[in-house]
Tab-separated table of C-alpha atoms in Angstrom:
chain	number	residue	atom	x	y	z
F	1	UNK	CA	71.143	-83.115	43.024
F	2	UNK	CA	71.936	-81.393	39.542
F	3	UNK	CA	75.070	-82.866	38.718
F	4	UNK	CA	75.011	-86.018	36.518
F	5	UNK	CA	78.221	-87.967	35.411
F	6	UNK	CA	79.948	-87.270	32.430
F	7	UNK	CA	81.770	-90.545	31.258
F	8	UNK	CA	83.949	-89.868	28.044
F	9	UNK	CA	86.498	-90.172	30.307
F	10	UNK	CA	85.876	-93.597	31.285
F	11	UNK	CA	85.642	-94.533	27.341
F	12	UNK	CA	88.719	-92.983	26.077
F	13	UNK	CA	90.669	-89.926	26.479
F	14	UNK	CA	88.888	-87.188	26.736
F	15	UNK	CA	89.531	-83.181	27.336
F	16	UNK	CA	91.961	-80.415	26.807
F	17	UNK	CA	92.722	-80.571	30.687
F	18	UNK	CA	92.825	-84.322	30.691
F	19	UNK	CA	95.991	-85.438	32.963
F	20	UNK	CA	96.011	-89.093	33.710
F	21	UNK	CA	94.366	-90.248	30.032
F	22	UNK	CA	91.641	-93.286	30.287
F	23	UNK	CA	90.305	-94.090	33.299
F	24	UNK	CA	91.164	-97.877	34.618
F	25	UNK	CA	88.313	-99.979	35.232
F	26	UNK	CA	89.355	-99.666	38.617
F	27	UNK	CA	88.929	-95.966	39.079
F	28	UNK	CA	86.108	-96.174	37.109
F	29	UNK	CA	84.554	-98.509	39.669
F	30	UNK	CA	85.225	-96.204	42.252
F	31	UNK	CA	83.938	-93.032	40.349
F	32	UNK	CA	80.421	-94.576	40.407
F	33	UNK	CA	80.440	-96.000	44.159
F	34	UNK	CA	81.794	-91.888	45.181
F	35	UNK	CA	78.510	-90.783	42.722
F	36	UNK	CA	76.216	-92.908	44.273
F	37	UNK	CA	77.320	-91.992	47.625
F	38	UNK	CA	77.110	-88.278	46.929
F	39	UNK	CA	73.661	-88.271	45.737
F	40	UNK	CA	74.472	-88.657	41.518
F	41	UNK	CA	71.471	-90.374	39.822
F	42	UNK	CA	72.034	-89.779	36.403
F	43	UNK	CA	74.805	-90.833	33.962
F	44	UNK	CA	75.529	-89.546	30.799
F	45	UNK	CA	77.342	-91.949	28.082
F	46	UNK	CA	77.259	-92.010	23.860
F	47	UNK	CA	79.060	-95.062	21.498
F	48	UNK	CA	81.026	-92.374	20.547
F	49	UNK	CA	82.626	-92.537	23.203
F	50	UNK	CA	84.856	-95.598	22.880
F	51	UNK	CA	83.951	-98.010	25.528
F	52	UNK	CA	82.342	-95.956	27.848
F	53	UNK	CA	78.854	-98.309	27.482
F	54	UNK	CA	80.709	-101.360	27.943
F	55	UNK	CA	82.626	-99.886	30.850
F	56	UNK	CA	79.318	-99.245	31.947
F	57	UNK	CA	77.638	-102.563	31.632
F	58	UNK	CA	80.369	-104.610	33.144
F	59	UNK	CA	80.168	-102.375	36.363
F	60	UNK	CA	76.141	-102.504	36.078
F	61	UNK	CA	75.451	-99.212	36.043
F	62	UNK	CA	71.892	-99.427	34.777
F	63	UNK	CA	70.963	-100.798	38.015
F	64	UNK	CA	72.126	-97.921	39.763
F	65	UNK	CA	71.772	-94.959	37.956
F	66	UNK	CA	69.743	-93.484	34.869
F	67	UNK	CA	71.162	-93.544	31.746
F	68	UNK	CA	71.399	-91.044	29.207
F	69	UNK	CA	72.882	-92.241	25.768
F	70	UNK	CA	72.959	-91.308	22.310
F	71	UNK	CA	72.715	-92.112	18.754
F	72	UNK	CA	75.553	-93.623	16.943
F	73	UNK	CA	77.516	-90.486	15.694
F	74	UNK	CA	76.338	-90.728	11.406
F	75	UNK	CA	74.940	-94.110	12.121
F	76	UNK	CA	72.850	-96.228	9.852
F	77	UNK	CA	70.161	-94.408	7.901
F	78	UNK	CA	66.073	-95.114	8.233
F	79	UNK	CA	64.221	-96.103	11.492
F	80	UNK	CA	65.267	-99.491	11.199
F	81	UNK	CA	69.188	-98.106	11.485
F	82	UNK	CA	68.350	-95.847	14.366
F	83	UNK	CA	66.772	-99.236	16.582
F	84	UNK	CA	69.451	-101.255	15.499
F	85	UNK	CA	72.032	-98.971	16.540
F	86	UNK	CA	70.338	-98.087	19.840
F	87	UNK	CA	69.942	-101.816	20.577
F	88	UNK	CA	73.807	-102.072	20.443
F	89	UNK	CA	74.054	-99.576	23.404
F	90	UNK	CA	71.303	-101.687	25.021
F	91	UNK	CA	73.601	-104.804	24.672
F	92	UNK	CA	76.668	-103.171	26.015
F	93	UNK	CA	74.889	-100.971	28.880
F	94	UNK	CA	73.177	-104.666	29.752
F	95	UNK	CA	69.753	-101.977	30.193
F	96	UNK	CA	66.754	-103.028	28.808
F	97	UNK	CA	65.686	-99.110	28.933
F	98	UNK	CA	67.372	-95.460	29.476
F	99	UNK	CA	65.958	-92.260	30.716
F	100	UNK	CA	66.655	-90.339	27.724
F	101	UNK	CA	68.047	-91.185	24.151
F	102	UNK	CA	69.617	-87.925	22.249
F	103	UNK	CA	70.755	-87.480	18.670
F	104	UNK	CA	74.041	-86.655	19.002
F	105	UNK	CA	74.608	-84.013	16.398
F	106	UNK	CA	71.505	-81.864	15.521
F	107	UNK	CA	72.476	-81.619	11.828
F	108	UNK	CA	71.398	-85.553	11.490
F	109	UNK	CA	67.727	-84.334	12.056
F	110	UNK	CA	68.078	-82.327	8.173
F	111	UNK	CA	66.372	-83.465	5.462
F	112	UNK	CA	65.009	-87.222	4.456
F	113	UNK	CA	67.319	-89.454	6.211
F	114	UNK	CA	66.344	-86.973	9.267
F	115	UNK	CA	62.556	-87.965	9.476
F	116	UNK	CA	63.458	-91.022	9.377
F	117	UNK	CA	65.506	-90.844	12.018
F	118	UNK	CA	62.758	-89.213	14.328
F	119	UNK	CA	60.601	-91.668	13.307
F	120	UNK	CA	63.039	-93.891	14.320
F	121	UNK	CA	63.223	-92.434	17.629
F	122	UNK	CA	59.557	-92.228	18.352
F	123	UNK	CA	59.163	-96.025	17.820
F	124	UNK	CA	61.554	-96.358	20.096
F	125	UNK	CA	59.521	-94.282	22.841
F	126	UNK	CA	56.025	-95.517	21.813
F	127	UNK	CA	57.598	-98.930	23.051
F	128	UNK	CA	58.982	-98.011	26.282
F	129	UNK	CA	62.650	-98.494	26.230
F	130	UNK	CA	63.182	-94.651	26.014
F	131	UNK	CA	61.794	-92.614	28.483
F	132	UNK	CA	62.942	-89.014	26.840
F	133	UNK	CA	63.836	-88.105	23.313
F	134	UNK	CA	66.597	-85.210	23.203
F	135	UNK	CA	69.009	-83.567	20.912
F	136	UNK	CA	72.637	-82.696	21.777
F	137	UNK	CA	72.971	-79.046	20.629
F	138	UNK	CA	75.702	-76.002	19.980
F	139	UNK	CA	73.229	-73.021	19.663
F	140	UNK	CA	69.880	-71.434	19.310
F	141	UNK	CA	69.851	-72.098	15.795
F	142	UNK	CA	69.996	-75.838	16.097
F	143	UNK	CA	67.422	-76.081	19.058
F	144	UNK	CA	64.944	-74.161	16.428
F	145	UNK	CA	65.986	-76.424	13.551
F	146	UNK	CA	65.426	-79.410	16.091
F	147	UNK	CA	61.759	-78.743	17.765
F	148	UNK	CA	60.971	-78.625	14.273
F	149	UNK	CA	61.342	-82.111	13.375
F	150	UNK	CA	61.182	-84.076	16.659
F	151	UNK	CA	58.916	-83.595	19.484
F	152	UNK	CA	62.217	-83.373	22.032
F	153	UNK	CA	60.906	-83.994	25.711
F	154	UNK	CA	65.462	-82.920	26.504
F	155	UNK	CA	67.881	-81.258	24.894
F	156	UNK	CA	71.625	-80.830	26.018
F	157	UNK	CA	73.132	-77.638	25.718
F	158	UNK	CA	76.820	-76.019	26.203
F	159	UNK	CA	76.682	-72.996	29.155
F	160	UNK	CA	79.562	-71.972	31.410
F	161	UNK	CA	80.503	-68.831	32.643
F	162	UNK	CA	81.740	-67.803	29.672
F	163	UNK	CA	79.185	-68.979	27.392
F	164	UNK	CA	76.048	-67.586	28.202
F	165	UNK	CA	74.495	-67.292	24.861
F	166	UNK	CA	71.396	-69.611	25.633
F	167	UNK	CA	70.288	-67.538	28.600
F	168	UNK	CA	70.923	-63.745	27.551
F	169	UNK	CA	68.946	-65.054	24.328
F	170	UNK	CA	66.179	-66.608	26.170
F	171	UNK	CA	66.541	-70.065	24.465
F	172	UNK	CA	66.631	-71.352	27.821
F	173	UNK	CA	63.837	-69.872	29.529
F	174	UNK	CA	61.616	-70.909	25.997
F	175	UNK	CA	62.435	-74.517	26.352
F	176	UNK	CA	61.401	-74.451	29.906
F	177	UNK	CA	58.190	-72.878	29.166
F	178	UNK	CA	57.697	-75.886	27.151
F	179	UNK	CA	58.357	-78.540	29.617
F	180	UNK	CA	61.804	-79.460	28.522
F	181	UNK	CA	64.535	-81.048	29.979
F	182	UNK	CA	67.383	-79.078	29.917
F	183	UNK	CA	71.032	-80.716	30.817
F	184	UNK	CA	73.923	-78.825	30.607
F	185	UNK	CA	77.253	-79.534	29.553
F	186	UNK	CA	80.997	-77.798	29.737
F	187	UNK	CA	80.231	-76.358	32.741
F	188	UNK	CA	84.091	-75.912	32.913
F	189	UNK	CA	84.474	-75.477	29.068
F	190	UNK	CA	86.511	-78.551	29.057
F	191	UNK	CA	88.717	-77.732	31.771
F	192	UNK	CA	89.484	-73.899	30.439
F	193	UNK	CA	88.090	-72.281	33.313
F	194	UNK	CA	89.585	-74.572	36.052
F	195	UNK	CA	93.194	-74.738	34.496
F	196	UNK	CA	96.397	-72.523	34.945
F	197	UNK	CA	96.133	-70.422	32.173
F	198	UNK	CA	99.731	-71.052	31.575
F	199	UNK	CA	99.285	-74.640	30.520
F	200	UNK	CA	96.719	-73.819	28.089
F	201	UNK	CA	98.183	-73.383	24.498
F	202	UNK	CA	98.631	-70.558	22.785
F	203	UNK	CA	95.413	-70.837	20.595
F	204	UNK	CA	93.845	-69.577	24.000
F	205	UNK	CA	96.568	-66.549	24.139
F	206	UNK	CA	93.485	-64.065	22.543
F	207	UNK	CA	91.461	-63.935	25.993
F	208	UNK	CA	94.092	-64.485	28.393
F	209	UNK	CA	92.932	-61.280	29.818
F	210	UNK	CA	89.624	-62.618	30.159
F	211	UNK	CA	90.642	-65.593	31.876
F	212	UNK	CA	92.811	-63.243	34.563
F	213	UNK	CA	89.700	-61.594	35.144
F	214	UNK	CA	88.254	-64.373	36.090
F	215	UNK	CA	90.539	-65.502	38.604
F	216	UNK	CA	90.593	-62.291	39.968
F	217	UNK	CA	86.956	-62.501	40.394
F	218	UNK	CA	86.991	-65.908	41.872
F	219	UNK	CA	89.869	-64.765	44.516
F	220	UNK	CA	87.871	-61.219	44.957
F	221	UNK	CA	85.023	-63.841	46.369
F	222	UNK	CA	86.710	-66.448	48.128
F	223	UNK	CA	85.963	-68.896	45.839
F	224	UNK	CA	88.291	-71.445	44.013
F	225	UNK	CA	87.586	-71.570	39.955
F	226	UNK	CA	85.917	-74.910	40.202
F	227	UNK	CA	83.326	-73.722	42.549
F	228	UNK	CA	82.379	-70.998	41.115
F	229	UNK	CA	81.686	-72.818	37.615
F	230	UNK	CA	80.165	-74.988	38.959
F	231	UNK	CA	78.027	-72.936	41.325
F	232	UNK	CA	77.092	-70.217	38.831
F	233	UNK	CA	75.866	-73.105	36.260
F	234	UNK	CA	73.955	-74.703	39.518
F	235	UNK	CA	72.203	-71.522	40.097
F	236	UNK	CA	70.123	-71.484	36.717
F	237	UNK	CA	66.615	-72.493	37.613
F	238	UNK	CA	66.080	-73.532	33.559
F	239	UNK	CA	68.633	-76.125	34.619
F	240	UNK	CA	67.899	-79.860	35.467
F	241	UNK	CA	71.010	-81.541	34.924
F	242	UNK	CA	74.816	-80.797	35.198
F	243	UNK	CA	76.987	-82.901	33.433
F	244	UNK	CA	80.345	-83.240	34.645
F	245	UNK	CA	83.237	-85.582	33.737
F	246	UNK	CA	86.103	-86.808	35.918
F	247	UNK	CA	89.600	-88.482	35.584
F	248	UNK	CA	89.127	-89.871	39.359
F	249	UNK	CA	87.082	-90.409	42.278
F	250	UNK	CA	88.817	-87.734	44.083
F	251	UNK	CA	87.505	-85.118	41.396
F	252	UNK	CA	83.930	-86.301	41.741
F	253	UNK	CA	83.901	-85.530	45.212
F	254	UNK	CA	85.197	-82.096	44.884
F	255	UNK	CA	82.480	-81.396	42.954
F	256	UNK	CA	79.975	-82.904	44.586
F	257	UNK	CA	81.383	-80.658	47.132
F	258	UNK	CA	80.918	-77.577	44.894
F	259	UNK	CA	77.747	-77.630	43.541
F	260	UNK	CA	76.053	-75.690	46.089
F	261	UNK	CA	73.852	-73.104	43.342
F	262	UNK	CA	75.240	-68.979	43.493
F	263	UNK	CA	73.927	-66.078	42.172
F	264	UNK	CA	73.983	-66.099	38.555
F	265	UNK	CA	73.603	-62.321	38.050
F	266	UNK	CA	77.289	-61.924	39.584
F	267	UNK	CA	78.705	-63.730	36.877
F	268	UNK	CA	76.782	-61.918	34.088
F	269	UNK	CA	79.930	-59.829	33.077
F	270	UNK	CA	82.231	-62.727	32.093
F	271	UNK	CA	79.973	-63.637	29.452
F	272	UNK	CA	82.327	-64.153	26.464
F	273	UNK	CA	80.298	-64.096	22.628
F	274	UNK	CA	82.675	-65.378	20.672
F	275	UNK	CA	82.302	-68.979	19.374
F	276	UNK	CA	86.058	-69.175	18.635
F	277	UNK	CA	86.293	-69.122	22.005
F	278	UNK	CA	83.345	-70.425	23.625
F	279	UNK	CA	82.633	-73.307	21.356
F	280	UNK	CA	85.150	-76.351	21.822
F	281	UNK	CA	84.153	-77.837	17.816
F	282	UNK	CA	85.411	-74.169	16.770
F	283	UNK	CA	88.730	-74.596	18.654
F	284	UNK	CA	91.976	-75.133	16.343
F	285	UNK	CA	94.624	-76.974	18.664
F	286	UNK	CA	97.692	-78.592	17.203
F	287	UNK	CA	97.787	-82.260	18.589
């Protein structure tokens, strides 16, 4: 099973499609017992993302999935900041360990205050309590800049159907070659590819053509948008991990129900290279 749960959503609210705002604890409850059920083992959190560790803890996820978290978002500086900081999410995930601990933004690994900060996160691995150090990347650039300080066993990048830059460049097929983890995130570039483009906003008004074009070549293959996002990110080999995030237990299972791998090659066309577009930080959306 590739797909891992995104779970922003249960911290705060999250995403340009978002309908329903924060998930109740409720819902949230029932999001995890539908992703254990359906095969999920991973689970994929950050303090930045309000309560979504605490939310996490009181519903004890740690004892059923693995956890992927991240450094605090310009936390404390040094080694000693990074541990502290991690121990936090410790305390509120109620984990003594996670599978994998990123650094949120790759531009904390620059300079000084960067070193320290892998050294930080090496200690931190030497002891146990992390099985994986990754980095939480936008491009090729910042995966170079990256290997080049820390010894990265993951890395999490953006890839959709429309952003393909990280396989037609071979980034993806490099890290592999290396023995990285690779998860994958925006799968649905925040809910562009799966909404009505009529309820997106007129920043969005540029590619509207592109985004017919790909409903007509969903409908030309019998496929609904969400499953063929989902399936053409599925169907990259490089890939380990999908992460997706929900508003509701009824979404989880409908992709869980969708995340049968196709062809990637058919989708090679909609590749879109422009990070106005492509990369969500780059996006300029009145409130």
């Amino acid at each position: 099973m590739k797909i891992a749960l995104g779970t922003a959503q249960l911290g705060f609210e999250y995403g340009i499609a978002n309908t329903v705002g924060r998930v109740s604890p409720e819902d949230a409850a029932r999001i995890l017992d539908v992703a254990e059920r359906g095969g999920v083992r991973l689970l994929d959190t950050a303090p930045a993302y309000g309560d979504s560790e605490a939310v996490l803890g009181a519903l004890r996820a740690a004892e059923r999935f693995a956890i992927v978290t991240k450094t605090a978002r310009r936390g404390a500086p040094g080694a000693a900041g990074v541990v502290a900081a991690f121990e936090r999410s410790l305390e509120r995930l109620r984990a003594t360990s996670v599978h994998a601990l990123f650094v949120h933004a790759a531009a904390d690994l620059g300079g000084t205050a960067g070193r320290e900060l892998a050294a930080g996160l090496r200690t931190l691995r030497e002891e146990g309590r992390v099985q994986r150090l990754g980095v939480s990347v936008y491009s090729a650039a910042e995966v170079a800049r990256a290997l080049a300080v820390l010894d990265v066993d993951a890395v999490q990048v953006p890839f959709n159907v429309f952003d393909q830059r990280l396989l037609t460049d071979g980034t993806l097929g490099r890290l592999k070659e290396r023995g990285i983890e690779i998860h994958a995130r925006s799968a649905f570039l925040q809910g562009v590819l799966v909404t009505d483009s009529s309820r997106l906003p007129a920043y969005f008004d540029p590619i509207r053509p592109r985004l017919a074009a790909w409903r007509s070549f969903c409908a030309e293959r019998g496929l609904t948008p969400l499953r063929a996002a989902l399936g053409f990110v599925t169907g990259i080999p490089a890939i380990d991990h999908v992460v997706c995030g929900v508003e509701s237990a009824k979404q989880l299972e409908e992709v869980l129900a969708s995340a049968e791998p196709l062809d990637p090659a058919e989708f090679r066309d909609l590749a879109l290279d422009d990070p106005d577009f492509v990369d969500p930080s780059q996006w300029k959306i009145s409130a």
